[in-house]
Structures are given as C-alpha cells and as structure tokens.
Amino acid sequence: METVVSGIRPTGNLHLGNYFGMVKNSVEMQRNFHCYFFVADYHSLTTHPHPADLHNTVRHVVSEYLACGIDPEKSVLYIQSDIPETTELYTFLNMLAYVGELERSTSFKEKVRSQPDNVNAGLLTYPVLMAADILIHKAIKVPVGKDQTQHLEFTRNFAQRFNNLYGVDYFPLPQAFNFSTELVKVPGLDGAGKMGKSEGEGNAIFLTDKPEVIRKKVMRAVTDSGPTEPNQQKPEPIQNLFTLMNLVSAPETVQHFDEAYNNCTIRYGDMKKQLAEDMITFTHPIREKVITYYHDTEFLHKVLSMGEEKARASAAKTVKEVREIIGIRKF
Ligand code: TRP
C-alpha cells in the first residue's frame, strides 16, 4: 500500500478552507493508503506561541482531526514533536538545502514581509523540516492545499539530491494529492482571495463556530449591487459565494440561485441566509464531536500514544538506513 503523510500546523482552529483544502481529502485517503497524519507543532514555533496556547491548540487540532473522521485505528495520528527522528533527518537534509533556494520560497518571502521583526532561521528552513516530515515515512502522496505545492517541490528536490549524492534510489519523490483533479481553493467571505484566519476577522468560517457566529459572518460577506443584464459573468465576491455554496449546499440549491443570478432576480440576502444555514448543517455535527474529544484527555492520550509508537517505528527505520547510507556507522 502506498504511504501518505500530511500535517497541520497548530496555529488556531480549523476553518472550512482547511477542511475542503485538505482534511476531507485525508479522511478519504484512509481507505486506500497507509496514512500518517500529524500535528506540526515544531513548525508552529516559528511564530513563538505562548506555551499554554501551544499545548491547547495542539489538543484542539487533534480533536478536530478526529471529529472530521481521521480514524486512529486506520491511520497513524501523532504529534510531530513525539518523533525526534524527524529532527535528525532535518539536520541531514539541511546539508542538501541551499540558502539561495530557500530564500526564494514564496512563503518565506511572504513571512519576511509580514513579520520583519522575526525572520528566524527556522522560518528559512521551514521547507526542510516539512521535507523531513514527509521523507521520514518515505511517503509518495501528500494531501495538501494549493498553497503547499512549492513546499512539495522542495521536498522532491532534497530527496532527489540525496539520492544523487549517495548514488542510491532511496527516497521516493512525493506528489501533492487530491481526489479531485484540481487542488481546491476555498475562497473567504471578504470578497477576494482564499479563506484564511490571517485575512481578517469574519473572512473564515471555523468548524467550531457557533450557529449565530456563522450567520453573522455570512450575512456580512462582501457582495455588489446585483447583476444588471442576464447571464452576466460573476465578479469575484459573488463567484466566491457560489463556490462556497457548491461545497456545502445541495446542487438544486446552487442551481436555484444560479438561475436567479442569470435572470437578475437574485436577492443576495436570501442566498446568504441559505448559505449560512447549509454551513451550520455541515459544521454542527463536527463541532459537537470536537467538543467531546477535546475534553476526553484519557482518549486523546491513548490515541496519541498509539500514534507515537507506530510513527516512531517507521521513523527509526528510515533514520537508521539514512545514517548507514551517509556513512554514520558504528564501530
Ligand atoms: N506546511 C503545512 C501547512 O502549513 C504543514 C505541514 C508541515 C505539512 N509538515 C507537513 C503538510 C508535511 C504536509 C506534509 O499547511
């Protein structure tokens, strides 16, 4: 069976963008692949979270993974920092990563712009740590959103460089994976761009948002003054609402509003009301489960111990073989 790895940084609660961008995909992959899913707590340290917050967010993300349907009996669910072997592989891969290429990474350049006071080396080598996460299990498929394709290109480059340098065919070259042909880009509610928690209050719908919060956010979504001629092309804010509706509503509902748009009778207020209710129907059962798991420390402990044990066995095997290839050998 092919191996899959994916991670989520514990930086906050998951929103619909995370869900449709990758978590849903991960859940579907459990049936056909050998899956490793983890919480990327090392990665989140680049922004220096408060220790209590970090611990809490990790708990939250694990609860969300479980609530969305990651089955700890089928998949290996673990915390990145429980697998210290990852940092050893990270050290090895750092010797193969060029500072120049890391500096050219779009997400690094983005961080330099957005947090100029904290351009730490961990930020620069973020793609190397991510490559270590993936290569430690020799995964070939990685269910991630569109924004991660460049990171996967880095992973393939490091893997290929390792293979070339040591004249081995050891690491496979992993690919981004999605069941649908296109990687999904989930838009936000502010009229432009993708859903993200850093794009401003109200732009993202979180899986654990209360119904009244969802209603409020959706009703405030950016629209325009409405179509003026039949079958007009939809401007971005409107198209975004339709894209979101496509994700959570029944096809007939989408069709209804699409027709209303095309014959210029649409009332955005009605569409938003419907969208909010369908989002609530969708997120509500997940929200309930998140709350249950979050408070069940005993269960979380059991699941994560099991994950740690399985993930470490796989990681230890890789690091042992990599050491041997590199020439780190016992006397
Ligand atoms: N960089 C990913 C993100 O921000 C998180 C991540 C870390 C990851 N390591 C990974 C994803 C390995 C997939 C595989 O979303």
Tab-separated table of N, CA and C in Angstrom, residues 97-205:
chain	number	residue	atom	x	y	z
A	97	ALA	N	20.147	21.467	1.406
A	97	ALA	CA	19.272	22.582	1.009
A	97	ALA	C	20.129	23.834	0.851
A	98	TYR	N	19.966	24.545	-0.252
A	98	TYR	CA	20.752	25.749	-0.482
A	98	TYR	C	20.036	26.972	0.066
A	99	VAL	N	20.801	27.825	0.743
A	99	VAL	CA	20.222	29.036	1.324
A	99	VAL	C	19.514	29.851	0.243
A	100	GLY	N	20.137	29.923	-0.937
A	100	GLY	CA	19.556	30.714	-2.038
A	100	GLY	C	18.169	30.256	-2.429
A	101	GLU	N	18.003	28.950	-2.556
A	101	GLU	CA	16.674	28.456	-2.981
A	101	GLU	C	15.643	28.663	-1.874
A	102	LEU	N	16.082	28.505	-0.620
A	102	LEU	CA	15.140	28.704	0.491
A	102	LEU	C	14.686	30.156	0.559
A	103	GLU	N	15.628	31.058	0.267
A	103	GLU	CA	15.284	32.490	0.288
A	103	GLU	C	14.312	32.855	-0.820
A	104	ARG	N	14.310	32.065	-1.862
A	104	ARG	CA	13.396	32.364	-2.983
A	104	ARG	C	12.000	31.765	-2.785
A	105	SER	N	11.801	31.014	-1.717
A	105	SER	CA	10.484	30.406	-1.485
A	105	SER	C	9.433	31.501	-1.279
A	106	THR	N	8.273	31.316	-1.910
A	106	THR	CA	7.241	32.365	-1.796
A	106	THR	C	6.758	32.517	-0.368
A	107	SER	N	6.607	31.409	0.369
A	107	SER	CA	6.083	31.569	1.725
A	107	SER	C	7.123	32.247	2.629
A	108	PHE	N	8.416	32.003	2.367
A	108	PHE	CA	9.446	32.705	3.151
A	108	PHE	C	9.404	34.201	2.862
A	109	LYS	N	9.329	34.545	1.584
A	109	LYS	CA	9.296	35.964	1.216
A	109	LYS	C	8.072	36.658	1.814
A	110	GLU	N	6.972	35.906	1.841
A	110	GLU	CA	5.742	36.416	2.421
A	110	GLU	C	5.940	36.724	3.914
A	111	LYS	N	6.604	35.801	4.610
A	111	LYS	CA	6.847	35.992	6.051
A	111	LYS	C	7.792	37.156	6.307
A	112	VAL	N	8.782	37.309	5.445
A	112	VAL	CA	9.723	38.416	5.612
A	112	VAL	C	8.963	39.734	5.536
A	113	ARG	N	7.978	39.764	4.634
A	113	ARG	CA	7.149	40.967	4.511
A	113	ARG	C	6.239	41.145	5.721
A	114	SER	N	5.602	40.024	6.132
A	114	SER	CA	4.567	40.166	7.161
A	114	SER	C	5.115	40.202	8.591
A	115	GLN	N	6.258	39.596	8.846
A	115	GLN	CA	6.822	39.660	10.206
A	115	GLN	C	8.317	39.982	10.176
A	116	PRO	N	8.659	41.200	9.729
A	116	PRO	CA	10.068	41.584	9.552
A	116	PRO	C	10.893	41.528	10.841
A	117	ASP	N	10.225	41.554	11.990
A	117	ASP	CA	10.969	41.531	13.254
A	117	ASP	C	11.344	40.118	13.674
A	118	ASN	N	10.831	39.137	12.971
A	118	ASN	CA	11.123	37.765	13.396
A	118	ASN	C	11.437	36.862	12.204
A	119	VAL	N	12.442	37.238	11.461
A	119	VAL	CA	12.858	36.408	10.329
A	119	VAL	C	13.926	35.441	10.849
A	120	ASN	N	13.456	34.371	11.526
A	120	ASN	CA	14.406	33.432	12.125
A	120	ASN	C	14.794	32.331	11.153
A	121	ALA	N	15.862	31.609	11.513
A	121	ALA	CA	16.386	30.569	10.612
A	121	ALA	C	15.393	29.429	10.449
A	122	GLY	N	14.560	29.228	11.477
A	122	GLY	CA	13.557	28.177	11.392
A	122	GLY	C	12.541	28.456	10.287
A	123	LEU	N	12.314	29.728	10.067
A	123	LEU	CA	11.401	30.149	9.009
A	123	LEU	C	12.026	29.842	7.643
A	124	LEU	N	13.321	30.122	7.559
A	124	LEU	CA	14.027	29.870	6.299
A	124	LEU	C	14.043	28.377	5.967
A	125	THR	N	14.268	27.567	6.999
A	125	THR	CA	14.402	26.124	6.757
A	125	THR	C	13.079	25.374	6.965
A	126	TYR	N	12.001	26.111	7.062
A	126	TYR	CA	10.665	25.503	7.176
A	126	TYR	C	10.455	24.400	6.132
A	127	PRO	N	10.784	24.644	4.850
A	127	PRO	CA	10.563	23.586	3.846
A	127	PRO	C	11.421	22.342	4.092
A	128	VAL	N	12.554	22.529	4.769
A	128	VAL	CA	13.422	21.374	5.022
A	128	VAL	C	12.791	20.483	6.092
A	129	LEU	N	12.247	21.130	7.117
A	129	LEU	CA	11.560	20.371	8.173
A	129	LEU	C	10.339	19.655	7.593
A	130	MET	N	9.644	20.329	6.709
A	130	MET	CA	8.480	19.705	6.093
A	130	MET	C	8.908	18.517	5.231
A	131	ALA	N	10.023	18.670	4.538
A	131	ALA	CA	10.534	17.552	3.730
A	131	ALA	C	10.868	16.368	4.645
A	132	ALA	N	11.451	16.676	5.819
A	132	ALA	CA	11.790	15.611	6.773
A	132	ALA	C	10.519	14.889	7.237
A	133	ASP	N	9.446	15.656	7.493
A	133	ASP	CA	8.168	15.044	7.903
A	133	ASP	C	7.696	14.011	6.888
A	134	ILE	N	7.878	14.351	5.631
A	134	ILE	CA	7.337	13.521	4.551
A	134	ILE	C	8.275	12.349	4.259
A	135	LEU	N	9.567	12.660	4.180
A	135	LEU	CA	10.525	11.621	3.780
A	135	LEU	C	10.788	10.618	4.901
A	136	ILE	N	10.529	11.023	6.146
A	136	ILE	CA	10.786	10.122	7.274
A	136	ILE	C	9.953	8.836	7.141
A	137	HIS	N	8.795	8.951	6.482
A	137	HIS	CA	7.970	7.752	6.250
A	137	HIS	C	8.029	7.310	4.788
A	138	LYS	N	8.920	7.921	4.030
A	138	LYS	CA	9.061	7.626	2.602
A	138	LYS	C	7.706	7.693	1.884
A	139	ALA	N	6.969	8.742	2.205
A	139	ALA	CA	5.636	8.901	1.613
A	139	ALA	C	5.744	9.294	0.149
A	140	ILE	N	4.751	8.905	-0.618
A	140	ILE	CA	4.741	9.328	-2.019
A	140	ILE	C	3.568	10.247	-2.344
A	141	LYS	N	2.603	10.321	-1.423
A	141	LYS	CA	1.478	11.221	-1.669
A	141	LYS	C	1.253	12.103	-0.452
A	142	VAL	N	0.947	13.371	-0.712
A	142	VAL	CA	0.756	14.334	0.366
A	142	VAL	C	-0.520	15.141	0.104
A	143	PRO	N	-1.580	14.883	0.877
A	143	PRO	CA	-2.811	15.645	0.673
A	143	PRO	C	-2.694	17.031	1.286
A	144	VAL	N	-2.456	18.019	0.454
A	144	VAL	CA	-2.317	19.400	0.933
A	144	VAL	C	-3.071	20.347	0.018
A	145	GLY	N	-3.250	21.545	0.473
A	145	GLY	CA	-3.887	22.576	-0.345
A	145	GLY	C	-2.918	23.135	-1.373
A	146	LYS	N	-3.464	23.954	-2.222
A	146	LYS	CA	-2.732	24.535	-3.342
A	146	LYS	C	-1.486	25.308	-2.896
A	147	ASP	N	-1.605	25.955	-1.729
A	147	ASP	CA	-0.511	26.806	-1.256
A	147	ASP	C	0.752	26.018	-0.887
A	148	GLN	N	0.645	24.703	-0.874
A	148	GLN	CA	1.781	23.896	-0.433
A	148	GLN	C	2.555	23.244	-1.582
A	149	THR	N	2.165	23.565	-2.807
A	149	THR	CA	2.811	22.869	-3.932
A	149	THR	C	4.303	23.194	-4.023
A	150	GLN	N	4.666	24.435	-3.697
A	150	GLN	CA	6.087	24.770	-3.771
A	150	GLN	C	6.889	24.012	-2.702
A	151	HIS	N	6.280	23.828	-1.528
A	151	HIS	CA	6.962	23.060	-0.486
A	151	HIS	C	7.208	21.622	-0.933
A	152	LEU	N	6.281	21.097	-1.679
A	152	LEU	CA	6.468	19.722	-2.154
A	152	LEU	C	7.549	19.633	-3.213
A	153	GLU	N	7.673	20.714	-3.968
A	153	GLU	CA	8.739	20.757	-4.968
A	153	GLU	C	10.092	20.736	-4.238
A	154	PHE	N	10.180	21.469	-3.154
A	154	PHE	CA	11.405	21.439	-2.335
A	154	PHE	C	11.676	20.008	-1.860
A	155	THR	N	10.637	19.370	-1.363
A	155	THR	CA	10.810	18.007	-0.848
A	155	THR	C	11.381	17.095	-1.931
A	156	ARG	N	10.811	17.194	-3.119
A	156	ARG	CA	11.313	16.345	-4.222
A	156	ARG	C	12.766	16.686	-4.545
A	157	ASN	N	13.090	17.978	-4.529
A	157	ASN	CA	14.475	18.361	-4.831
A	157	ASN	C	15.460	17.806	-3.806
A	158	PHE	N	15.103	17.896	-2.523
A	158	PHE	CA	16.019	17.383	-1.492
A	158	PHE	C	16.153	15.864	-1.604
A	159	ALA	N	15.034	15.213	-1.847
A	159	ALA	CA	15.055	13.751	-1.961
A	159	ALA	C	15.930	13.322	-3.142
A	160	GLN	N	15.728	14.001	-4.259
A	160	GLN	CA	16.497	13.690	-5.464
A	160	GLN	C	17.983	13.961	-5.246
A	161	ARG	N	18.281	15.059	-4.572
A	161	ARG	CA	19.676	15.424	-4.305
A	161	ARG	C	20.343	14.374	-3.405
A	162	PHE	N	19.588	13.913	-2.421
A	162	PHE	CA	20.108	12.868	-1.532
A	162	PHE	C	20.421	11.619	-2.355
A	163	ASN	N	19.453	11.220	-3.164
A	163	ASN	CA	19.649	10.014	-3.979
A	163	ASN	C	20.858	10.163	-4.897
A	164	ASN	N	20.997	11.329	-5.526
A	164	ASN	CA	22.117	11.549	-6.446
A	164	ASN	C	23.452	11.564	-5.719
A	165	LEU	N	23.496	12.309	-4.607
A	165	LEU	CA	24.754	12.458	-3.880
A	165	LEU	C	25.298	11.106	-3.428
A	166	TYR	N	24.388	10.258	-2.939
A	166	TYR	CA	24.864	8.980	-2.395
A	166	TYR	C	24.713	7.831	-3.381
A	167	GLY	N	24.269	8.147	-4.572
A	167	GLY	CA	24.145	7.116	-5.601
A	167	GLY	C	23.182	6.007	-5.196
A	168	VAL	N	22.070	6.407	-4.582
A	168	VAL	CA	21.075	5.417	-4.151
A	168	VAL	C	19.713	5.764	-4.745
A	169	ASP	N	18.821	4.821	-4.660
A	169	ASP	CA	17.454	5.090	-5.080
A	169	ASP	C	16.611	4.930	-3.821
A	170	TYR	N	16.883	5.774	-2.829
A	170	TYR	CA	16.308	5.547	-1.509
A	170	TYR	C	14.983	6.279	-1.279
A	171	PHE	N	14.992	7.587	-1.443
A	171	PHE	CA	13.763	8.340	-1.183
A	171	PHE	C	12.887	8.398	-2.433
A	172	PRO	N	11.611	8.088	-2.295
A	172	PRO	CA	10.700	8.326	-3.416
A	172	PRO	C	10.431	9.825	-3.535
A	173	LEU	N	9.934	10.272	-4.692
A	173	LEU	CA	9.654	11.698	-4.885
A	173	LEU	C	8.151	11.933	-4.724
A	174	PRO	N	7.760	12.526	-3.580
A	174	PRO	CA	6.330	12.646	-3.271
A	174	PRO	C	5.606	13.715	-4.105
A	175	GLN	N	4.337	13.489	-4.326
A	175	GLN	CA	3.497	14.408	-5.087
A	175	GLN	C	2.330	14.887	-4.220
A	176	ALA	N	1.880	16.118	-4.489
A	176	ALA	CA	0.657	16.610	-3.856
A	176	ALA	C	-0.484	15.746	-4.361
A	177	PHE	N	-1.427	15.490	-3.491
A	177	PHE	CA	-2.502	14.601	-3.909
A	177	PHE	C	-3.870	15.149	-3.567
A	178	ASN	N	-4.775	14.995	-4.494
A	178	ASN	CA	-6.163	15.365	-4.254
A	178	ASN	C	-7.031	14.423	-5.066
A	179	PHE	N	-8.145	14.027	-4.482
A	179	PHE	CA	-9.031	13.110	-5.193
A	179	PHE	C	-9.654	13.792	-6.411
A	180	SER	N	-9.971	15.072	-6.256
A	180	SER	CA	-10.475	15.764	-7.435
A	180	SER	C	-9.261	16.192	-8.258
A	181	THR	N	-9.491	16.499	-9.527
A	181	THR	CA	-8.352	16.759	-10.410
A	181	THR	C	-7.651	18.062	-10.054
A	182	GLU	N	-8.423	19.042	-9.590
A	182	GLU	CA	-7.832	20.334	-9.246
A	182	GLU	C	-7.665	20.435	-7.743
A	183	LEU	N	-6.560	21.039	-7.305
A	183	LEU	CA	-6.442	21.291	-5.874
A	183	LEU	C	-7.466	22.383	-5.531
A	184	VAL	N	-8.221	22.140	-4.473
A	184	VAL	CA	-9.324	23.043	-4.151
A	184	VAL	C	-8.820	24.335	-3.524
A	185	LYS	N	-9.349	25.424	-4.022
A	185	LYS	CA	-9.067	26.702	-3.367
A	185	LYS	C	-10.386	27.222	-2.809
A	186	VAL	N	-10.473	27.283	-1.500
A	186	VAL	CA	-11.715	27.714	-0.863
A	186	VAL	C	-11.626	29.223	-0.608
A	187	PRO	N	-12.560	29.986	-1.187
A	187	PRO	CA	-12.492	31.438	-1.009
A	187	PRO	C	-12.968	31.881	0.366
A	188	GLY	N	-12.590	33.066	0.769
A	188	GLY	CA	-13.059	33.638	2.031
A	188	GLY	C	-14.314	34.458	1.804
A	189	LEU	N	-14.755	35.133	2.863
A	189	LEU	CA	-16.009	35.893	2.779
A	189	LEU	C	-15.788	37.383	2.523
A	190	ASP	N	-14.525	37.786	2.409
A	190	ASP	CA	-14.286	39.227	2.261
A	190	ASP	C	-14.171	39.682	0.814
A	191	GLY	N	-14.599	38.813	-0.096
A	191	GLY	CA	-14.704	39.265	-1.477
A	191	GLY	C	-13.527	38.926	-2.363
A	192	ALA	N	-12.363	38.692	-1.775
A	192	ALA	CA	-11.196	38.385	-2.603
A	192	ALA	C	-10.289	37.392	-1.900
A	193	GLY	N	-9.711	36.503	-2.673
A	193	GLY	CA	-8.702	35.601	-2.131
A	193	GLY	C	-9.266	34.432	-1.363
A	194	LYS	N	-8.344	33.664	-0.758
A	194	LYS	CA	-8.754	32.409	-0.125
A	194	LYS	C	-9.166	32.595	1.332
A	195	MET	N	-9.825	31.568	1.838
A	195	MET	CA	-10.228	31.587	3.237
A	195	MET	C	-8.991	31.366	4.101
A	196	GLY	N	-8.813	32.230	5.076
A	196	GLY	CA	-7.663	32.086	5.961
A	196	GLY	C	-7.911	32.892	7.206
A	197	LYS	N	-7.365	32.429	8.319
A	197	LYS	CA	-7.670	33.138	9.554
A	197	LYS	C	-6.877	34.437	9.660
A	198	SER	N	-5.767	34.526	8.875
A	198	SER	CA	-4.965	35.743	8.974
A	198	SER	C	-5.499	36.844	8.065
A	199	GLU	N	-6.514	36.509	7.268
A	199	GLU	CA	-7.029	37.510	6.320
A	199	GLU	C	-8.057	38.433	6.978
A	200	GLY	N	-8.220	38.334	8.260
A	200	GLY	CA	-9.125	39.281	8.909
A	200	GLY	C	-10.321	38.585	9.525
A	201	GLU	N	-10.803	39.166	10.579
A	201	GLU	CA	-11.964	38.675	11.316
A	201	GLU	C	-13.149	38.540	10.357
A	202	GLY	N	-13.835	37.431	10.410
A	202	GLY	CA	-15.034	37.326	9.590
A	202	GLY	C	-14.808	36.708	8.224
A	203	ASN	N	-13.566	36.549	7.828
A	203	ASN	CA	-13.301	36.004	6.499
A	203	ASN	C	-13.435	34.482	6.468
A	204	ALA	N	-13.168	33.856	7.616
A	204	ALA	CA	-13.176	32.393	7.653
A	204	ALA	C	-14.309	31.867	8.530
A	205	ILE	N	-14.866	30.723	8.113
A	205	ILE	CA	-15.853	30.030	8.934
A	205	ILE	C	-15.137	28.849	9.577
